CSV table of C-alpha atoms in Angstrom, one decimal:
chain,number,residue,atom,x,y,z
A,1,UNK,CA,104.3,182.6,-2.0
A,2,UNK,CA,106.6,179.7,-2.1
A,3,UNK,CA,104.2,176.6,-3.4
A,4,UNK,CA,105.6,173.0,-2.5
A,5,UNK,CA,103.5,170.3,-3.0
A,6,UNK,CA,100.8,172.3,-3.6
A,7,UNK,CA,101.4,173.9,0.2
A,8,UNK,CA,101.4,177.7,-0.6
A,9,UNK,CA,104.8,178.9,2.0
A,10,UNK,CA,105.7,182.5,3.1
A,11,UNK,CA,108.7,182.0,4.1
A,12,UNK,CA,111.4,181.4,1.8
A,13,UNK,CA,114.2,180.0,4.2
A,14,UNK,CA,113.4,176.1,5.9
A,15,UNK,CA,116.0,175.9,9.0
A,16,UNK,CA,116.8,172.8,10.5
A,17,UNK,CA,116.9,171.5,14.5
A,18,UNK,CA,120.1,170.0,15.1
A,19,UNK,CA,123.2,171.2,17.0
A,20,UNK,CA,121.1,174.1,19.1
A,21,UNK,CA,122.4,174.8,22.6
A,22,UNK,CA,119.5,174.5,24.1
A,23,UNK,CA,116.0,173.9,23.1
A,24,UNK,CA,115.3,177.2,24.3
A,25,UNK,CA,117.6,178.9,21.8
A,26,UNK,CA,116.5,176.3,19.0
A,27,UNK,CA,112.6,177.7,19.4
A,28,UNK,CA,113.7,181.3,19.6
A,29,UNK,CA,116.0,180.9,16.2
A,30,UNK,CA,112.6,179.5,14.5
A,31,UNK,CA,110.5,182.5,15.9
A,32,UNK,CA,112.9,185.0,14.4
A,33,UNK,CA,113.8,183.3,11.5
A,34,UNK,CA,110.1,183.5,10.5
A,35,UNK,CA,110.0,179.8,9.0
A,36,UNK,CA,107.6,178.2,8.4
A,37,UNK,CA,109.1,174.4,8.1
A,38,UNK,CA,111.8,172.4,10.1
A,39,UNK,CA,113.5,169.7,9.4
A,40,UNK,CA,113.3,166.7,11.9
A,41,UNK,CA,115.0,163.2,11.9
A,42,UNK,CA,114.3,160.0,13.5
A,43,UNK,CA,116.7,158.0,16.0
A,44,UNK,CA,117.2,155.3,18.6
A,45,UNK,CA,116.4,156.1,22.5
A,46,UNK,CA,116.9,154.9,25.6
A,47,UNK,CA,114.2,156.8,27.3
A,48,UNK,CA,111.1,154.9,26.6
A,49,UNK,CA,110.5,157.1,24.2
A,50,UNK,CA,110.3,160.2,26.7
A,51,UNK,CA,113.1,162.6,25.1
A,52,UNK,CA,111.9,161.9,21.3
A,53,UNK,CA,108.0,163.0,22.6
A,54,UNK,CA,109.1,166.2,24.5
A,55,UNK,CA,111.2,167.2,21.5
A,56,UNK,CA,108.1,166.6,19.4
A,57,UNK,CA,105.6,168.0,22.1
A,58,UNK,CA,108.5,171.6,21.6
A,59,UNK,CA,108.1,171.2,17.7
A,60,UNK,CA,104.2,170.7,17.6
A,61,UNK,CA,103.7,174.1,19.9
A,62,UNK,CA,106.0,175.9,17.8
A,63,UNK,CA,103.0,175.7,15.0
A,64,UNK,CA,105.3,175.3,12.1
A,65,UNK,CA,105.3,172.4,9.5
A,66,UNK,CA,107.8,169.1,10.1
A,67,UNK,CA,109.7,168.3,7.0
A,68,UNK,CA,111.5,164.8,8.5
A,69,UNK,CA,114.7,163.8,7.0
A,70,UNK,CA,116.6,160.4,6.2
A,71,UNK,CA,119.8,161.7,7.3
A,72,UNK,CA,122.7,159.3,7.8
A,73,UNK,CA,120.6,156.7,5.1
A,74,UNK,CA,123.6,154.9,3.3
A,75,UNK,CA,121.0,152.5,1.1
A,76,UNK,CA,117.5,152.6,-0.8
A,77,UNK,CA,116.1,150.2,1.6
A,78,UNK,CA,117.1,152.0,4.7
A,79,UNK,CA,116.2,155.3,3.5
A,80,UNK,CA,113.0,154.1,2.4
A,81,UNK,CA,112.3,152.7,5.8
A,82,UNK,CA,113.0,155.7,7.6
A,83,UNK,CA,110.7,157.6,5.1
A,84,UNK,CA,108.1,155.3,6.0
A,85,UNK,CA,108.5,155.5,9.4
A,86,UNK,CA,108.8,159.4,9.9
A,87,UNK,CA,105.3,158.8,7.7
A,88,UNK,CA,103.8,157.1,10.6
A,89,UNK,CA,105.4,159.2,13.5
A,90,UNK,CA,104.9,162.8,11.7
A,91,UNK,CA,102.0,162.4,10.1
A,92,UNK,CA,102.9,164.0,6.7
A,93,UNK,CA,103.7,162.4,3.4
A,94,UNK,CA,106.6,165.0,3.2
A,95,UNK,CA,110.2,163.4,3.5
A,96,UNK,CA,113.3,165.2,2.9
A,97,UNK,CA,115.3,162.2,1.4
A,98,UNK,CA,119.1,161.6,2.2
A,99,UNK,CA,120.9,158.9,0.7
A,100,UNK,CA,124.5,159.6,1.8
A,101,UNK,CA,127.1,157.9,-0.5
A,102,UNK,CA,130.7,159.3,0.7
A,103,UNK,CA,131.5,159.2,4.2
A,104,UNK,CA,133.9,162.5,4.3
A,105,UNK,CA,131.8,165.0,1.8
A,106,UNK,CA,128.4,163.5,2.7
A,107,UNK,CA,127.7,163.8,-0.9
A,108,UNK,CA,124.7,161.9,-1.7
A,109,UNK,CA,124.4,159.0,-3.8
A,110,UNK,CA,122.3,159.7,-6.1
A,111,UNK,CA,121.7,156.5,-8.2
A,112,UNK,CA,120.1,155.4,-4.7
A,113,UNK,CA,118.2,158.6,-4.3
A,114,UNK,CA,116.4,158.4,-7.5
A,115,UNK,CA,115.6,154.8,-6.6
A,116,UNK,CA,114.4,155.6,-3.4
A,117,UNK,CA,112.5,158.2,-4.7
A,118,UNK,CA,110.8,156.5,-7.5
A,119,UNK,CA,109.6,153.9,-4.6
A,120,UNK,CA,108.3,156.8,-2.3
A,121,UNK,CA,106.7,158.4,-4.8
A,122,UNK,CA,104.9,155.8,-5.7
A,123,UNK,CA,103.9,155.1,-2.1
A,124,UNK,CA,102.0,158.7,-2.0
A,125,UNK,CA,105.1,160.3,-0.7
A,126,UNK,CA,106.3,164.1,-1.7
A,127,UNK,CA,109.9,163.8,-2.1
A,128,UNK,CA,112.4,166.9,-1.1
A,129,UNK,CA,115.3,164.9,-2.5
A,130,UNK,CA,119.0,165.9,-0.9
A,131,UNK,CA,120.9,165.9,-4.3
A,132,UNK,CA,123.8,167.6,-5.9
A,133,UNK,CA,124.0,170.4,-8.6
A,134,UNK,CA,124.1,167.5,-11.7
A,135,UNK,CA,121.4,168.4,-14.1
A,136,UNK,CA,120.9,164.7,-15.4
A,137,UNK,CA,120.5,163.5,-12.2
A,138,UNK,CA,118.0,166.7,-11.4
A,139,UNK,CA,116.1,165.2,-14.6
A,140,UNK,CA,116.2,161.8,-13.3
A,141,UNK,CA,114.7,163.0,-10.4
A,142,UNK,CA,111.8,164.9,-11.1
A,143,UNK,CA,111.1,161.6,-13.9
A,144,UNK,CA,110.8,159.7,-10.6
A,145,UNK,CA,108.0,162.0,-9.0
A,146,UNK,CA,110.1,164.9,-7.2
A,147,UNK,CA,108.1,168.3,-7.9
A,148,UNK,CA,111.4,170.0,-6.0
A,149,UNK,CA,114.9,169.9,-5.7
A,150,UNK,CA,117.5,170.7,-3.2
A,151,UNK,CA,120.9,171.0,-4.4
A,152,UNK,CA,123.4,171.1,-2.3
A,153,UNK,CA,125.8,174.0,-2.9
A,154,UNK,CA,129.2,173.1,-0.5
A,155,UNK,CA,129.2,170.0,1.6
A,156,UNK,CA,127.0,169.6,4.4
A,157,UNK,CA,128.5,171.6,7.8
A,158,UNK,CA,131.2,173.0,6.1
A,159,UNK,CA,129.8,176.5,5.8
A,160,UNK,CA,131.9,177.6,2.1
A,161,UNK,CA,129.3,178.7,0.4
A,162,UNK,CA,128.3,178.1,-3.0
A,163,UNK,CA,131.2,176.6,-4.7
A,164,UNK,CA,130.1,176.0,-8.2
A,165,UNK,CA,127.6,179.1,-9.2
A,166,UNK,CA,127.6,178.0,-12.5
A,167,UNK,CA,126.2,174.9,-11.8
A,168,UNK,CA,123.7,176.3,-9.8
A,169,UNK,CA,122.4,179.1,-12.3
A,170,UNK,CA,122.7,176.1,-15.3
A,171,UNK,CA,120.0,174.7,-12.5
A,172,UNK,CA,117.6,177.8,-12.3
A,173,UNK,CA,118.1,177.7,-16.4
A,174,UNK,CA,117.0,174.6,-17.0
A,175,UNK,CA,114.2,174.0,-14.7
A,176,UNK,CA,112.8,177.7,-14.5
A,177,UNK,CA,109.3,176.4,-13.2
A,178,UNK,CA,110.2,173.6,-10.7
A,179,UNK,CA,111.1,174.9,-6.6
A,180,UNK,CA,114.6,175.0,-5.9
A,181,UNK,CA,116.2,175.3,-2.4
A,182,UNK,CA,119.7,175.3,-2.0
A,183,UNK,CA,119.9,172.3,1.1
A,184,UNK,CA,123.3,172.4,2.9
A,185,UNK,CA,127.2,174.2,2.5
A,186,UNK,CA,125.6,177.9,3.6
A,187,UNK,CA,127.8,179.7,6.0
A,188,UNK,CA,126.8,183.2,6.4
A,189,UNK,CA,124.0,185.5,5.4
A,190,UNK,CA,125.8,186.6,2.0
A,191,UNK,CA,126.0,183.1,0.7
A,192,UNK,CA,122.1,182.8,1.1
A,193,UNK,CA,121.7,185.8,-0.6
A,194,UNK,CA,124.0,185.0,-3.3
A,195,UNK,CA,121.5,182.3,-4.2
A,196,UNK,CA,118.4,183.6,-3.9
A,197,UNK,CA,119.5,186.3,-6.5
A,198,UNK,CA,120.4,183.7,-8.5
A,199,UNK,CA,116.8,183.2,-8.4
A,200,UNK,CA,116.9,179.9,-6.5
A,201,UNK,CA,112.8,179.8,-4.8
A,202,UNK,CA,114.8,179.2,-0.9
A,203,UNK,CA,117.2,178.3,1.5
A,204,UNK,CA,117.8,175.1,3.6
A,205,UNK,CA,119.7,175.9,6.6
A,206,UNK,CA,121.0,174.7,10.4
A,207,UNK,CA,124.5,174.9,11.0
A,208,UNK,CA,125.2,178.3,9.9
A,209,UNK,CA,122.1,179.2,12.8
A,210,UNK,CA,122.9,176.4,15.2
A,211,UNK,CA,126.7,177.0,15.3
A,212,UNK,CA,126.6,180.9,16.0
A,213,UNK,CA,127.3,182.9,18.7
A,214,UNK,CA,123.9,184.3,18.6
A,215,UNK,CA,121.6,181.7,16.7
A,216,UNK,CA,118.5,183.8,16.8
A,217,UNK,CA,119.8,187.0,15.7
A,218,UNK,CA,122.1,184.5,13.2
A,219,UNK,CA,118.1,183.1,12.0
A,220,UNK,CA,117.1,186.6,11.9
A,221,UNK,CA,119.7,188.1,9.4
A,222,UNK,CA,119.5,184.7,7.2
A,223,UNK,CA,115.5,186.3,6.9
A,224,UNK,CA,116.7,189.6,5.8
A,225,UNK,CA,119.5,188.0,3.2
A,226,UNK,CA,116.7,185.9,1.6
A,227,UNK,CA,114.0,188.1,1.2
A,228,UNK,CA,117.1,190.7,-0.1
A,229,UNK,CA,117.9,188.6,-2.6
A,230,UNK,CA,114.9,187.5,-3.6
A,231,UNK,CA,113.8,190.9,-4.3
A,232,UNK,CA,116.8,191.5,-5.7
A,233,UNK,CA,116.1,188.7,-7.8
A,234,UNK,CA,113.0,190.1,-9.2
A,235,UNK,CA,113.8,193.5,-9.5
A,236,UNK,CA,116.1,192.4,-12.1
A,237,UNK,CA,120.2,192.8,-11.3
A,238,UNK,CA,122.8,194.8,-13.8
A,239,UNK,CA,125.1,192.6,-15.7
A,240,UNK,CA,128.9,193.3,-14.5
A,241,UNK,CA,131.3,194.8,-17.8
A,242,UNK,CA,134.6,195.7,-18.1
A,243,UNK,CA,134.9,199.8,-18.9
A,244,UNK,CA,133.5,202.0,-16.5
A,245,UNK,CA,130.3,204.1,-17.1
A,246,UNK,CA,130.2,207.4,-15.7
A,247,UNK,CA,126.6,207.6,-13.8
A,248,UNK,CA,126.3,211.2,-13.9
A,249,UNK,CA,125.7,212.7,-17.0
A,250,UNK,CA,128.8,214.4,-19.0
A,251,UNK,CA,126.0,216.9,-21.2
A,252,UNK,CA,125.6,219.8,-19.7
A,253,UNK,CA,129.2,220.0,-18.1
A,254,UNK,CA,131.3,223.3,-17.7
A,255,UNK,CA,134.2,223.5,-19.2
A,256,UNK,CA,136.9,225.8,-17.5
A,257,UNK,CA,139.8,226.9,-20.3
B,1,UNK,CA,113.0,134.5,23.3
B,2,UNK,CA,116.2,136.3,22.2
B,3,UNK,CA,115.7,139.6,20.5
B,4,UNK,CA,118.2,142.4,18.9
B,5,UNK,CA,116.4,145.3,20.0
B,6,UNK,CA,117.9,149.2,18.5
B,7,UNK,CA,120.8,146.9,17.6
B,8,UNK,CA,121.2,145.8,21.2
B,9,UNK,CA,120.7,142.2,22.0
B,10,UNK,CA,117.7,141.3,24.5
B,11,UNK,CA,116.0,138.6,26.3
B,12,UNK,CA,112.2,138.9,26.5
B,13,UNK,CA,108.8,137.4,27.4
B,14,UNK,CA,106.5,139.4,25.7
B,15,UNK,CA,105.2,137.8,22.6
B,16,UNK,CA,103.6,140.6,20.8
B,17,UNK,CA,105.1,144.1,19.7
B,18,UNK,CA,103.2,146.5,21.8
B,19,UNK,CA,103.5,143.7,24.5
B,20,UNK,CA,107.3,144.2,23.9
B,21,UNK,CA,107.1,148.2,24.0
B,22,UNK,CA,105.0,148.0,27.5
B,23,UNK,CA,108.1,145.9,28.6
B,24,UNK,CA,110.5,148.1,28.0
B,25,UNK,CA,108.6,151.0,28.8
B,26,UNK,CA,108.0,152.6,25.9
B,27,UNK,CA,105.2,155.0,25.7
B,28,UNK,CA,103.6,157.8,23.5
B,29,UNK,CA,101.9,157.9,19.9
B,30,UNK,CA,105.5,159.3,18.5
B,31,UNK,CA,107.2,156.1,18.3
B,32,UNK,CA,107.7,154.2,14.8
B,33,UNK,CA,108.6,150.5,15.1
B,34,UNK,CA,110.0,148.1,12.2
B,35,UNK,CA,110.7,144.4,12.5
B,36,UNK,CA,113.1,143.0,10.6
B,37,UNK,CA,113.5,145.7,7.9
B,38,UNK,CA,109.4,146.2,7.8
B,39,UNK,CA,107.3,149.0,9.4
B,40,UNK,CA,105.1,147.4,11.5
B,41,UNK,CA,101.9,150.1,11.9
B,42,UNK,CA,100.8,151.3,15.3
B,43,UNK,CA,97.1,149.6,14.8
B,44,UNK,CA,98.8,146.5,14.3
B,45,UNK,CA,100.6,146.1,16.9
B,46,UNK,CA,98.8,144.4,19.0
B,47,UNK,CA,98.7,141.7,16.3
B,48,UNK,CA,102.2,141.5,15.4
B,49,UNK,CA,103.7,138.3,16.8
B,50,UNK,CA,107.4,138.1,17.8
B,51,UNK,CA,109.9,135.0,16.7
B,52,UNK,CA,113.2,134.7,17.9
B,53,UNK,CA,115.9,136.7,16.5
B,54,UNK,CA,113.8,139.3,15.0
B,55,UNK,CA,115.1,142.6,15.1
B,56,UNK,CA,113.8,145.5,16.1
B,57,UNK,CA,113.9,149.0,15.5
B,58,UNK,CA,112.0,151.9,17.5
B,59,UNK,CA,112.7,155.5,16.9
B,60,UNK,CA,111.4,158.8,18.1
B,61,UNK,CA,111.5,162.1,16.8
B,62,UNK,CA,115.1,164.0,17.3
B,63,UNK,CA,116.5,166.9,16.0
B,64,UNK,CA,117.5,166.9,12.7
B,65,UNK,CA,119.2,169.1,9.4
C-alpha cells in the first residue's frame, strides 16, 4: 500500500479530470483505471454555481478521494488562497500545490512553492507540492512540511516522457523513504512504467488518458504499466553490460569434429 | 454600491456576502468565496459586510490535472 499522509492507497496511479470528452468517459476512465484519487481545481462560473456542484455531485458518487490543485497559481498569495479555498469547498486538508513560474514550460517556481508551502503547512495543510526534479529544492521542501513529492518528469501536456532519468533516480537515491509520484510530461504506458521501475511509489496522470482515442482502455493500460513496473521494481531488475552472456549453458555441449 | 465581482464589474444592493450570492443566484454548499484576497468562511457569511469596491471572488469545483 501506497501511504500518503498517513492515508494507506491501493492504487498506485492518481489521474486527473480535465480535458475528458464527456463526463461520461471521464467517470469510466476512473472506474478502469482503478484510482483511488483525482485531482480537482477550482474556477469562476457563470451558472450560479450549478455546473461546479453537478461536477462535484459526479466526483462525490464516484467514491474516490479529491486531491484539489492550485493550477494556473503564478504567486504565494494566490496559490495560498486557492489552497484555502479548495479547503473550504472539498473538505480535505489535501492540496496539490502549483506555483507556475514560466508561461511556455509551466515549470514551477519553486522559490514560491516552498513559500507557499511553508505557509500551508503550517495552516494544518498536507502539501502534494508540483515541483521539478532539483534535489535542493526537494530538500527545501520537505524542510517546509511536505511528507511527498511530485516531480515533474517533461512539461506539463507535452506527453515526452521522462527527460532527465538521472535526475529522477538521483531522486529515489536520496530520499528512499519519502513518496514520490512522478506529476505531469507522461505520454504513454511505457513512460509510466519506466518510472515506477525506477522505483518511483506512483504516477500522476490526465492528458495522456483524457487526450486518447479510447480514454478508458488508455486508464486501463496506464494500471497495468504501473503495477508492471512496480513489481518490476521489487523483483529486482538486471543491470545492462556490454559483452553478451550466453544463457544456455556451454558444459555439457557436443562437439562434432 | 459598485463591486468587481469574478473580475467583472457590478452594481449591487445587497449589503452582506450571502445577501450578495442570493442576488446573483448562487446556490449550493460547493462554493468558496474570498473578498479582497481573504477567504471569507461559509458560517460567516451572513456577517460579512460589503464596502464599495471590494472584490470578489466565488469559485466552484471544475475539472482539474
Amino acid at each position: 500500500m501506497l501511504d500518503l499522509y498517513g492515508s494507506q492507497i491501493g492504487s498506485r496511479l492518481l489521474l486527473g479530470t480535465a480535458r475528458y470528452p464527456s463526463p461520461v468517459v471521464l467517470a469510466e476512465a476512473v472506474k478502469r483505471s482503478g484510482t483511488e484519487i483525482v485531482t480537482v481545481s477550482l474556477r469562476r462560473e457563470t451558472a450560479g454555481g450549478r455546473n461546479g456542484g453537478a461536477f462535484f455531485d459526479m466526483i462525490r458518487a464516484l467514491g474516490v478521494r479529491v486531491l484539489p490543485n492550485t493550477a494556473g497559481c503564478h504567486g504565494v498569495s494566490e496559490a495560498v488562497l486557492t489552497a484555502k479555498m479548495a479547503r473550504e469547498v472539498f473538505q480535505t486538508n489535501w492540496i496539490k500545490l502549483e506555483v507556475i513560474g514560466n508561461h511556455d514550460t509551466l515549470q514551477p517556481d519553486v522559490f514560491a512553492l516552498v513559500e507557499a508551502t511553508r505557509i500551508l503547512a503550517g495552516d494544518g495543510f498536507e502539501v502534494f507540492p508540483y515541483t521539478t526534479d532539483d534535489l535542493v529544492v526537494a530538500e527545501r521542501l520537505l524542510e517546509a512540511g511536505c511528507k511527498v513529492l511530485m516531480p515533474w518528469c517533461a512539461p506539463i501536456g507535452t506527453a515526452a516522457g521522462p527527460l532527465n532519468l538521472s535526475a529522477l533516480r538521483s531522486m529515489r537515491a536520496h530520499f528512499p523513504e519519502v513518496p514520490l509520484i512522478v506529476d505531469a510530461g507522461i505520454g504513454r504506458p511505457s513512460h509510466a512504467m519506466t518510472v515506477m521501475e525506477l522505483g518511483f511509489d506512483a504516477v500522476l496522470l490526465n492528458t495522456a488518458v483524457a487526450g486518447a482515442g479510447d480514454p478508458a482502455g488508455m486508464a486501463e493500460a496506464f494500471a497495468k504499466a504501473i503495477e508492471a513496473g512496480r513489481q518490476a521494481f521489487g523483483a529486482g531488475m538486471l543491470e545492462p553490460r556490454d559483452m553478451a552472456v550466453p544463457s544456455t549453458p556451454v558444459i555439457g555441449k557436443a562437439v562434432f569434429a | 454600491m459598485r463591486l468587481i465581482i469574478n473580475g467583472e464589474p457590478e452594481t449591487t444592493a445587497a449589503t452582506t456576502l450571502s445577501q450578495l450570492l442570493a442576488a446573483l443566484d448562487y446556490e449550493g454548499e460547493w462554493l468558496a468565496t474570498a473578498v479582497n484576497g481573504e477567504l471569507i468562511h461559509r458560517e460567516d457569511r451572513d456577517d460579512h459586510l460589503l464596502n464599495d469596491n471590494d472584490r470578489i471572488e466565488i469559485l466552484t469545483p471544475m475539472q482539474g490535472g
